[in-house]
XYZ file of C-alpha atoms in Angstrom:
543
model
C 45.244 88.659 82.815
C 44.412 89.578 79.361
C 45.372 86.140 78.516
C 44.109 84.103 81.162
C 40.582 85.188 79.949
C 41.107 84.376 76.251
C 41.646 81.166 77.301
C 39.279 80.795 78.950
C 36.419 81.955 75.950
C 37.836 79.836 73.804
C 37.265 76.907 76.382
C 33.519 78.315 76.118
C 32.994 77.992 72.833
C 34.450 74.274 72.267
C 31.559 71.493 72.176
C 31.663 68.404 74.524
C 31.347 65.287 72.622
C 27.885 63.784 72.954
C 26.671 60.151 72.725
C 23.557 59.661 70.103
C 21.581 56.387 71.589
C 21.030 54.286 68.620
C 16.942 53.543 67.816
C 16.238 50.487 69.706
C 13.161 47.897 67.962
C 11.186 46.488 70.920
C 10.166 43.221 69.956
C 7.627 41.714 72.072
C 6.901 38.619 70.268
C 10.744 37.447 70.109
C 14.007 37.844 69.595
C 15.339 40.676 66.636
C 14.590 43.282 64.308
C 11.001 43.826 64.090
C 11.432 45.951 60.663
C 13.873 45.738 57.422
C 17.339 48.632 58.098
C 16.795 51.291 56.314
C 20.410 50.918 54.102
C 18.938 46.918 53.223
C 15.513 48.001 51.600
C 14.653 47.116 48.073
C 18.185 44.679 48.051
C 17.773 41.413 47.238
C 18.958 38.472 49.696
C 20.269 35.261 48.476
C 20.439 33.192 50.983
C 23.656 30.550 51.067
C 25.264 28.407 53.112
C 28.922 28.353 54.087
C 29.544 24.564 52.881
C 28.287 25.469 49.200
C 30.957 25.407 47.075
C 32.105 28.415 44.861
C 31.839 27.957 41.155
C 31.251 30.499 38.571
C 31.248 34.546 39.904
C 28.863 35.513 37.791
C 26.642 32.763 35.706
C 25.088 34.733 32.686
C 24.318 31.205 30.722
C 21.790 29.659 33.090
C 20.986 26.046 32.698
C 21.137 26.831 28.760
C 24.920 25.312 28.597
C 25.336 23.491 31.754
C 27.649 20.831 31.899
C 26.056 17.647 32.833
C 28.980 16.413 34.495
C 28.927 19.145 37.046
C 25.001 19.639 37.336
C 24.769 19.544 41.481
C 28.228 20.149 41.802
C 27.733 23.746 42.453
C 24.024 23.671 43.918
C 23.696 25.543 46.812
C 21.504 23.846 49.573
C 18.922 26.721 49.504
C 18.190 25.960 45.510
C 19.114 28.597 42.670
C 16.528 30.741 43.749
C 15.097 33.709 41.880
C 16.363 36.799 43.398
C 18.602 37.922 40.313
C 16.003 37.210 37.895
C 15.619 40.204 35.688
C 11.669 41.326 35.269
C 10.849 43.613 32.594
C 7.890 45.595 33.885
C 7.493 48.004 31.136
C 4.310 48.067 29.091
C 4.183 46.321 25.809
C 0.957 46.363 24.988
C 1.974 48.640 21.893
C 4.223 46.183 20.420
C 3.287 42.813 18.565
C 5.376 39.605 17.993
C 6.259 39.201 13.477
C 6.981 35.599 12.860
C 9.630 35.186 10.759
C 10.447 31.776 10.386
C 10.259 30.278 6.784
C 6.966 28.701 5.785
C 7.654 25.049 4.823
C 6.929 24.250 0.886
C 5.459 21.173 -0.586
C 7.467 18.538 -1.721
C 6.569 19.576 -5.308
C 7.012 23.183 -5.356
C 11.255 22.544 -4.057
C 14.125 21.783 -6.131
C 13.675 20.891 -9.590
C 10.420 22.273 -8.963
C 11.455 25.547 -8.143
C 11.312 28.042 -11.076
C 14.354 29.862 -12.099
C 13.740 33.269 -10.601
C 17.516 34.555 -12.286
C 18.896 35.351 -15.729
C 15.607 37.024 -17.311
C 16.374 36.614 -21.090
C 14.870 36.516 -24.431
C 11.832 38.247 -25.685
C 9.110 39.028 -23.447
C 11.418 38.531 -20.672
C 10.992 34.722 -21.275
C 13.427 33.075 -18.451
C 16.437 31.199 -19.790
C 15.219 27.903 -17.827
C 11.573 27.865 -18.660
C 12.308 25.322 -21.311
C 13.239 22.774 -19.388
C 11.278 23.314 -16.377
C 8.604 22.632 -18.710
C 10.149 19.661 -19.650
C 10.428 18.357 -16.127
C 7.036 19.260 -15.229
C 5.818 16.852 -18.101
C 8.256 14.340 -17.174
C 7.276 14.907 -13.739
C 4.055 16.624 -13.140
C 1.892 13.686 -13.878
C 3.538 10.844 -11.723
C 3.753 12.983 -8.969
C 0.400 15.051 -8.832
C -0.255 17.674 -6.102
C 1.167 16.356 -2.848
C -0.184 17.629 0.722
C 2.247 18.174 2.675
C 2.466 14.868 4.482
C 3.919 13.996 1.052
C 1.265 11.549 -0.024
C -0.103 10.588 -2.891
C -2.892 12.384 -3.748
C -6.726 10.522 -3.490
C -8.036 9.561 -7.116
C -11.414 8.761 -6.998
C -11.700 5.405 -9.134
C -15.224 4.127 -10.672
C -17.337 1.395 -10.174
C -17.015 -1.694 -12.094
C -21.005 -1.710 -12.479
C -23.368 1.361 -11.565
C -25.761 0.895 -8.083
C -29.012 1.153 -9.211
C -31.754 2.954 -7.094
C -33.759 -0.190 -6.437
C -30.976 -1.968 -5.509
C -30.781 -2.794 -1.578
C -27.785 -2.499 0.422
C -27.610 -5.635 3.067
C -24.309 -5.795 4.366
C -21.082 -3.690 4.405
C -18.025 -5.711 5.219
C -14.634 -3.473 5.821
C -11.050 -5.104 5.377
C -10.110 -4.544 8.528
C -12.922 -7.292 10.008
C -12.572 -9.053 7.334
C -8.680 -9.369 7.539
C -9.311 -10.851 11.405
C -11.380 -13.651 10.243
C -10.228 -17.500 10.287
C -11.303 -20.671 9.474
C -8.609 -23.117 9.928
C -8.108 -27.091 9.599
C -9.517 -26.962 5.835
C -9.588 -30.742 4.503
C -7.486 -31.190 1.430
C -9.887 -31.028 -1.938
C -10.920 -33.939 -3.588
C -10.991 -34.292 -7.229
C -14.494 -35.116 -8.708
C -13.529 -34.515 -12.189
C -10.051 -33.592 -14.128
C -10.695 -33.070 -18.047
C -8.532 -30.841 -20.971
C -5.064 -31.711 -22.143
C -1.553 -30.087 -21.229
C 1.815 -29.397 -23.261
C 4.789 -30.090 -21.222
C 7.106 -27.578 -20.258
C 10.167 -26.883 -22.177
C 13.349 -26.599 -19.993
C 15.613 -24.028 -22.064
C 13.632 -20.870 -21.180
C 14.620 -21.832 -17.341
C 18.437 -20.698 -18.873
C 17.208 -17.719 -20.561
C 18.486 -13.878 -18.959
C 19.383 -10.785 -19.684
C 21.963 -11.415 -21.455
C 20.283 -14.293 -23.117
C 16.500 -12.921 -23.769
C 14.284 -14.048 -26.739
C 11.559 -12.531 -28.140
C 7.648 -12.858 -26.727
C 6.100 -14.368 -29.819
C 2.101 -14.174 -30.548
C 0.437 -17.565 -30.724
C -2.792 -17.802 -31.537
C -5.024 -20.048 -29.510
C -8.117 -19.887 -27.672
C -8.361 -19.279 -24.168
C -12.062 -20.555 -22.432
C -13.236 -17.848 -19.710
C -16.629 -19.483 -19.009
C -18.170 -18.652 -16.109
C -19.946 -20.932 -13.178
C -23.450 -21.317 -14.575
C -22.876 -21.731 -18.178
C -19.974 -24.677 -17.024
C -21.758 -27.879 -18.177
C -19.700 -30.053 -15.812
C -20.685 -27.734 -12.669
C -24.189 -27.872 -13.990
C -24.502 -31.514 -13.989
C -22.074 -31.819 -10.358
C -24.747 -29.665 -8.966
C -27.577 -31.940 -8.569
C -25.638 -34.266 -6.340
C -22.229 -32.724 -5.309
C -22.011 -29.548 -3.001
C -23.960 -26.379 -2.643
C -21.679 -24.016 -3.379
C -20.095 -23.524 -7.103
C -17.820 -21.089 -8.030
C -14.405 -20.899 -10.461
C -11.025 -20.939 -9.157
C -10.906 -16.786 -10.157
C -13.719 -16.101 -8.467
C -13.103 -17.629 -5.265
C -9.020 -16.134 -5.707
C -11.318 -12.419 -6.040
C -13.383 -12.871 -2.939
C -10.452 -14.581 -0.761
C -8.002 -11.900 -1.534
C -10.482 -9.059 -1.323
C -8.720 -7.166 1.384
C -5.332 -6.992 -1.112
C -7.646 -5.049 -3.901
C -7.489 -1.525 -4.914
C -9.684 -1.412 -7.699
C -13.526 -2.224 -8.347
C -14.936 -5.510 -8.696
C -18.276 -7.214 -8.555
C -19.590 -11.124 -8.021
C -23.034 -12.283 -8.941
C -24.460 -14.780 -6.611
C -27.528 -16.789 -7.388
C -29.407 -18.418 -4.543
C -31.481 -21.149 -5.454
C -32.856 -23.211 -2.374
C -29.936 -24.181 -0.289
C -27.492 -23.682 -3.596
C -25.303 -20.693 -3.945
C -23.803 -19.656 -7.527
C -20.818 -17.554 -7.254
C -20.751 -15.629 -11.429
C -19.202 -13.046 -13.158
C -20.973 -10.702 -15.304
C -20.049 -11.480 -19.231
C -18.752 -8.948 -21.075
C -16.480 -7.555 -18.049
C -13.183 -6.661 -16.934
C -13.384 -8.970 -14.333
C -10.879 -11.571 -16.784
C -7.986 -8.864 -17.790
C -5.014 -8.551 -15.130
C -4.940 -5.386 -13.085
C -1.006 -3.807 -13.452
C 0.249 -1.466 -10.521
C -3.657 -1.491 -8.809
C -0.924 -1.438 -5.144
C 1.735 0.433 -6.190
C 2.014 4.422 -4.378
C 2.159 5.909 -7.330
C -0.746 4.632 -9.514
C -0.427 4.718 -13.527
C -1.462 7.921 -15.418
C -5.367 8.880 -15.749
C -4.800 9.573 -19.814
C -7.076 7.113 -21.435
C -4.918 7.864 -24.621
C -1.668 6.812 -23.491
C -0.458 3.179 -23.288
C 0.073 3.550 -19.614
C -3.218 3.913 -19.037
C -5.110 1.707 -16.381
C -7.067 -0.550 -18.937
C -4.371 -0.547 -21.681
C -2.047 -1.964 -19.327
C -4.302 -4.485 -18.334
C -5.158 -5.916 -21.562
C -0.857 -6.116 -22.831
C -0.629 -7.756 -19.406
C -3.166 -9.990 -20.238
C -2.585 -10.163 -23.920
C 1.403 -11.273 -22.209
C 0.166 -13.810 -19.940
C -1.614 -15.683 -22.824
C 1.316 -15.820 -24.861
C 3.750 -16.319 -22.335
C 2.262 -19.480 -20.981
C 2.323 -20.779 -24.666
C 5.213 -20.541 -25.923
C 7.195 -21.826 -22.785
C 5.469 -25.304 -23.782
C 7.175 -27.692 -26.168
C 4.478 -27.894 -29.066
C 4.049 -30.325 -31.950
C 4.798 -32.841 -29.003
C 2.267 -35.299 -27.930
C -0.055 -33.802 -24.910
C -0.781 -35.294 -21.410
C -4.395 -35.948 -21.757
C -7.105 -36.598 -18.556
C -9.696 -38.920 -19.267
C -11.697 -36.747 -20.056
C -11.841 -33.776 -23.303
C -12.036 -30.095 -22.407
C -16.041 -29.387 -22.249
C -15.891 -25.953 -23.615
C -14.839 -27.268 -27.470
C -17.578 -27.082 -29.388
C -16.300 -27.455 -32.800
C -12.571 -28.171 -33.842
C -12.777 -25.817 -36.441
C -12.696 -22.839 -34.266
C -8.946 -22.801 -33.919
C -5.906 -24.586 -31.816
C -6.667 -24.839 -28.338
C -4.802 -23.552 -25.682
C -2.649 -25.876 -23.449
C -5.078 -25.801 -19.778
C -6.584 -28.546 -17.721
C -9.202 -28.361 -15.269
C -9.625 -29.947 -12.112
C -13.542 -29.837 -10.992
C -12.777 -30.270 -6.857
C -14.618 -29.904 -3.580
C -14.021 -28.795 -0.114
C -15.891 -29.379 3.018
C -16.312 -26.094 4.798
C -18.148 -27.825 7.937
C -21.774 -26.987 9.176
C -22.963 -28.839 5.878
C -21.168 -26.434 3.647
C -19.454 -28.056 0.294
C -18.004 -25.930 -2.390
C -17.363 -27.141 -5.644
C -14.938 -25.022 -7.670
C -13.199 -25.045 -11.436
C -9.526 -25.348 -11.307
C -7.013 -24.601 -13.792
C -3.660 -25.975 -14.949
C -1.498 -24.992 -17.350
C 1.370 -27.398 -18.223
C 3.086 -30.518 -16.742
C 6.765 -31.180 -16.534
C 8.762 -34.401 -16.035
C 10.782 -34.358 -13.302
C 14.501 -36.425 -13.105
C 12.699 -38.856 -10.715
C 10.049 -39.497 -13.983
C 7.340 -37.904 -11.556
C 4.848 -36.221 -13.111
C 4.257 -32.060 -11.752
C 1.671 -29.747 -12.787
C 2.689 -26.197 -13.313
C 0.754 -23.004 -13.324
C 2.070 -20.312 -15.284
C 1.976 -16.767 -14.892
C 3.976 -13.837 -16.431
C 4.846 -10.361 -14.811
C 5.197 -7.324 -17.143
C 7.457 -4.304 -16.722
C 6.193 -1.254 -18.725
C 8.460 1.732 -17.370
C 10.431 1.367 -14.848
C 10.742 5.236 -13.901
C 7.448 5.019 -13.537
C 6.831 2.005 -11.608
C 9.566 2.089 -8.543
C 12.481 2.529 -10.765
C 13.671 -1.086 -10.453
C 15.238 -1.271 -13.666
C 15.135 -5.218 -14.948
C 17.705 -5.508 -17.544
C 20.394 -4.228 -14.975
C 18.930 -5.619 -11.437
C 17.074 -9.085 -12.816
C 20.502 -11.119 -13.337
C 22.308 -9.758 -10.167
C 19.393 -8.656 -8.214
C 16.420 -10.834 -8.744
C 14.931 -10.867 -5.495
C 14.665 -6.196 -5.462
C 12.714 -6.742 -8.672
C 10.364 -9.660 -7.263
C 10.392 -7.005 -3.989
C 9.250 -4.070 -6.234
C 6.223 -6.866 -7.992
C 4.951 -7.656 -4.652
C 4.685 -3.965 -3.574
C 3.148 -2.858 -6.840
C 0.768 -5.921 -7.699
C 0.215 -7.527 -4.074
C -3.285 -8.438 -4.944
C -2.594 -10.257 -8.384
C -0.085 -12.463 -7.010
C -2.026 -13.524 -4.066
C -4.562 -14.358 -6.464
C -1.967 -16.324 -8.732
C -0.719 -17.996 -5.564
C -4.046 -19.173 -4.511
C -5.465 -20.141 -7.942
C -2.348 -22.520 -7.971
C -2.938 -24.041 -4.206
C -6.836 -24.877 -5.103
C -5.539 -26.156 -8.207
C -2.584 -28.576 -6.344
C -0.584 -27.287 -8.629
C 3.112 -28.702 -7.688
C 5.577 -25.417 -9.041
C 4.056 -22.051 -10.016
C 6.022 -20.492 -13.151
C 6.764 -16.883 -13.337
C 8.151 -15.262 -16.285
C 9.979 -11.810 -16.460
C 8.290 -9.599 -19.772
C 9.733 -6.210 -20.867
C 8.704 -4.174 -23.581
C 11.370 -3.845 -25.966
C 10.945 0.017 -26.258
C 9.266 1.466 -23.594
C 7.004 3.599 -26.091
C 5.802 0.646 -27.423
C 3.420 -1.678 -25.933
C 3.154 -4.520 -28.430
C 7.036 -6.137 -28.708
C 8.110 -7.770 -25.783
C 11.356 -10.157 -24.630
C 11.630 -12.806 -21.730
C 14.453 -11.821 -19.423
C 13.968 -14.743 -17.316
C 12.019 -17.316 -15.184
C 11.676 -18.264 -11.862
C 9.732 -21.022 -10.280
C 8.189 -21.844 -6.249
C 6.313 -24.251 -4.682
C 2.830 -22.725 -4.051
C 2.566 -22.522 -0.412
C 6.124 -21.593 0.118
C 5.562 -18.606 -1.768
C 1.812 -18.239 -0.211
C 4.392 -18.279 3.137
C 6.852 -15.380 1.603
C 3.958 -13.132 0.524
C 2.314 -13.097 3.865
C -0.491 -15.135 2.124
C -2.883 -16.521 4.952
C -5.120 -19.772 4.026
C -7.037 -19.527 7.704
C -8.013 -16.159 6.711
C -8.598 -16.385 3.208
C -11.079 -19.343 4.152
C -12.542 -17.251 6.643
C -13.733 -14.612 4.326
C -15.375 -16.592 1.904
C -17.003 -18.903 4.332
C -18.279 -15.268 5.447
C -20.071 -14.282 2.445
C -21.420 -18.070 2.459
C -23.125 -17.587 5.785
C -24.599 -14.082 4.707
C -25.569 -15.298 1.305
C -27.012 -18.207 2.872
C -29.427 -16.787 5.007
C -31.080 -14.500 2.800
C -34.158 -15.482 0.255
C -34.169 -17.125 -2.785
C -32.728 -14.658 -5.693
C -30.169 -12.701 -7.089
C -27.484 -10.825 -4.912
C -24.564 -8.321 -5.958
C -21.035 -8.330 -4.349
C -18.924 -4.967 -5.184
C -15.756 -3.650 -3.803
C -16.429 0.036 -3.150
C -13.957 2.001 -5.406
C -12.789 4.425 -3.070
C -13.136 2.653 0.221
C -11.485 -0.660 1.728
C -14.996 -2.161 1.778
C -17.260 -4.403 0.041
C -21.375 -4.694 -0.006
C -23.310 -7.177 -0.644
C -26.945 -6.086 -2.700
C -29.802 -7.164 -2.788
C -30.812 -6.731 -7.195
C -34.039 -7.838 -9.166
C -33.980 -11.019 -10.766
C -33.889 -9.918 -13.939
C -30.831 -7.766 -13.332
C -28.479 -8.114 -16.391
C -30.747 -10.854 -18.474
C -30.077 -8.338 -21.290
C -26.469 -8.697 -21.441
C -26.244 -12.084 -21.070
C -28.927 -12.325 -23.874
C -26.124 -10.619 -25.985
C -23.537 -12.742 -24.841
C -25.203 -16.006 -25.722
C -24.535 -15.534 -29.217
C -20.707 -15.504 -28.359
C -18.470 -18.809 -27.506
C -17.316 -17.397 -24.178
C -13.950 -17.935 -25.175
C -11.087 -15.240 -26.165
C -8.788 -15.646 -28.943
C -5.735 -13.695 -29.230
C -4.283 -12.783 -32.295
């Protein structure tokens, strides 16, 4: 018995099993959970589909390295998504961003530039390379200026060949870029009215001289005639019944070519009824040839040195002169027109200087006629016993480190057309002018000679290192040299000249700007210089 009644406490205390009834979400609306499971809150759900293929198990790269080839290989239909993006949620208002990426120096201040910050020695703690940094930075410092850091050259501001009075008046403003879209094409051929002067032929050996083979720039002296349109006593008689327009063939080359020009220039123009007179001032600069005036780097601003602006002009000048001289075979009987040069006044001034000039006219239409001075230099005999008429011009080099670092003696033989490359870069506008002077001229071959200074310290001995010769408008062609457009711009000015008063008028270039203007001066406007110029010949003799 006592058993039977343990058993049957212990039966007493065992529990039944129960069923729990799991929390059941009544959704009204539809079908499913009404509210995220408690053990899926705060995970995040990617969703994917089961035909998305399997690539990487864990992607820590991004799109940073992805390889092109397998780009939607491993796109799932659903898009990345943005689930696993990491979010930093802390505050960092207390912390700021340092840049420390390398500020970018100046062309000038890197490289050679750079000062020697190492090896402190000598006195004073002197550094050991101070010496020659200061060498480089005279070798260097004045061709290359303070750059920006575009690396460009930096602006110079230039002056005015004359100074703008206060009464003058400003009338028009013309900028390149207009002036560059003008045309006026189908210009008649000139017609010669008057030819007059004598010429030298040309002597054929210096078309074999080189390098190798150079000789020696000699001086000759002659006398070279620079008179301008109004004191021309053939122009002054053609103008009572030929044209109404009279310039000279380097006056019209200035104002055709304007948009090539650098550097400051000016153009009197005299109106007088329906007449225009295109002058130069005397006692100018308006004669001497400019040297690098289009070149990047522009010659040095010390009015002592021998590379200065002005300097260079007058040796390229003083060049030219002597170059188209002694090319000529002289003590030989001249080619003579019919008529004498009109600027001789007595025969005991000195020799004259081998030039011809070629009084022609061109119809501009709309009853315009301009009647211009043209210049030739020499003629030459060809195999066919045709006679040509040359125009000859010489190009200088000075320094060639300092003026694109072509140098001629090595590249002229091998190399001619990288050092006729680096001429048109540097001196575009002087031989466009050259090039036109010789196509209003009808010059048949235009003659250029290759000058070098013999030491480059030394600006008055010079050799020939060679010659080369084109046709006119074939190298009017090579140089980009438009006749439409150079027409265009002085048949321009004509029209705006034209319809103003009777009077005196001013053309400058501005020195800083790609422009030129066109004043309105007094009358008596530089009478006194040309008072003091009346007492010279007009004419310039080099020694």
């Amino acid at each position: 018995m006592p058993g039977i009644m343990e058993d049957h406490e212990r039966e007493e205390n065992l529990e039944l099993p129960r069923f729990q009834t799991p929390v059941i979400q009544d959704n009204p609306h539809g079908w499913g959970p009404c509210d995220m499971p408690e053990q899926f809150k705060d995970m995040p759900y990617q969703p994917f589909s089961k035909g998305d293929r399997l690539g990487k198990i864990s992607d820590w790269t991004g799109a940073t390295f992805q390889d092109k080839k397998y780009t939607s290989k491993y796109q799932s239909q659903f898009g990345a998504g943005s689930q696993y993006a990491y979010y930093h949620e802390e505050d960092e208002s207390s912390f700021h961003l340092v840049d420390t990426t390398r500020v970018q120096k100046p062309p000038y201040q890197r490289g050679r530039f750079r000062q020697n910050q190492r090896n402190l020695r000598g006195r004073g703690g002197q550094r050991a390379g101070d010496r020659k940094n200061q060498v480089n930075a005279k070798k260097y410092g004045k061709q290359q200026g303070l750059r920006n850091q575009k690396n460009q050259a930096p602006v110079k501001n230039r002056d005015a060949s004359v100074t703008v009075r206060p009464d003058w008046v400003t009338i028009e403003e013309m900028d390149f870029p207009r002036l560059s879209k003008l045309s006026l094409p189908n210009v008649k051929e000139a017609e010669d009215i008057v030819c007059c002067g004598s010429l030298e032929y040309y002597d054929k050996i210096y078309d074999r001289v080189n390098v190798k083979n150079e000789k020696p720039l000699q001086r000759i002296d002659r006398i070279f005639h620079t008179v301008t349109t109004t004191d021309d006593p053939i122009i002054r008689k053609l103008s009572k019944n030929e044209g109404n327009v009279y310039a000279t063939d380097a006056i019209l080359a200035t104002l055709m070519c304007c948009t090539r020009s650098n550097y400051s220039w000016d153009i009197v123009i005299e109106k007088i009824g329906d007449k225009l007179f295109f002058d130069k001032r005397d006692n100018t600069e308006f004669d001497l040839l400019t040297v690098n005036e289009t070149s990047v780097e522009p010659p040095c601003d010390d009015s002592t040195s021998i590379n200065f602006p002005r300097n260079l002009a007058l040796e390229a000048t003083f060049i030219n002169h002597n170059f188209s001289q002694q090319v000529l075979k002289t003590g030989e009987a001249r080619f003579k027109f019919d008529e004498s040069n009109p600027f001789i006044t007595s025969p005991e001034e000195g020799e004259e200087a081998s030039v011809a000039y070629r009084y022609r006219k061109w119809d501009l239409d709309n009853g315009v006629v301009l009647v211009a001075r043209c210049e030739h230099d020499a003629v030459l005999n060809t195999p066919s016993g045709d006679l040509q008429f040359l125009t000859i011009k010489a190009l200088n080099e000075w320094d060639s480190k300092l003026s694109g670092g072509v140098e001629w003696r090595q590249k002229l033989d091998i190399q001619r057309g990288a050092v006729l490359a680096n001429e048109l870069r540097n001196n575009a506008c002087k031989l466009a002018k050259w090039t036109l002077q010789a196509i209003l001229a009808g010059s048949d071959q235009i003659k250029f000679g290759y000058v070098s200074r013999v030491h480059v310290r030394d600006a008055s001995k010079h050799v020939i290192l060679g010659t080369q010769q084109y046709k006119p408008a074939e190298f009017a062609t090579q140089i980009k040299l438009n006749m439409d457009n150079a027409w265009g711009i002085l048949r321009c000015v004509i029209d705006i000249c034209m319809k103003q008063r009777d009077g005196k008028y001013l053309i400058m270039k501005d020195p800083n700007k790609p422009l030129i203007r066109l004043y309105d001066i007094p009358d008596n406007t530089f009478e006194s210089e040309n008072e003091d110029a009346e007492e010279e010949e007009g004419g310039l003799y080099l020694m």
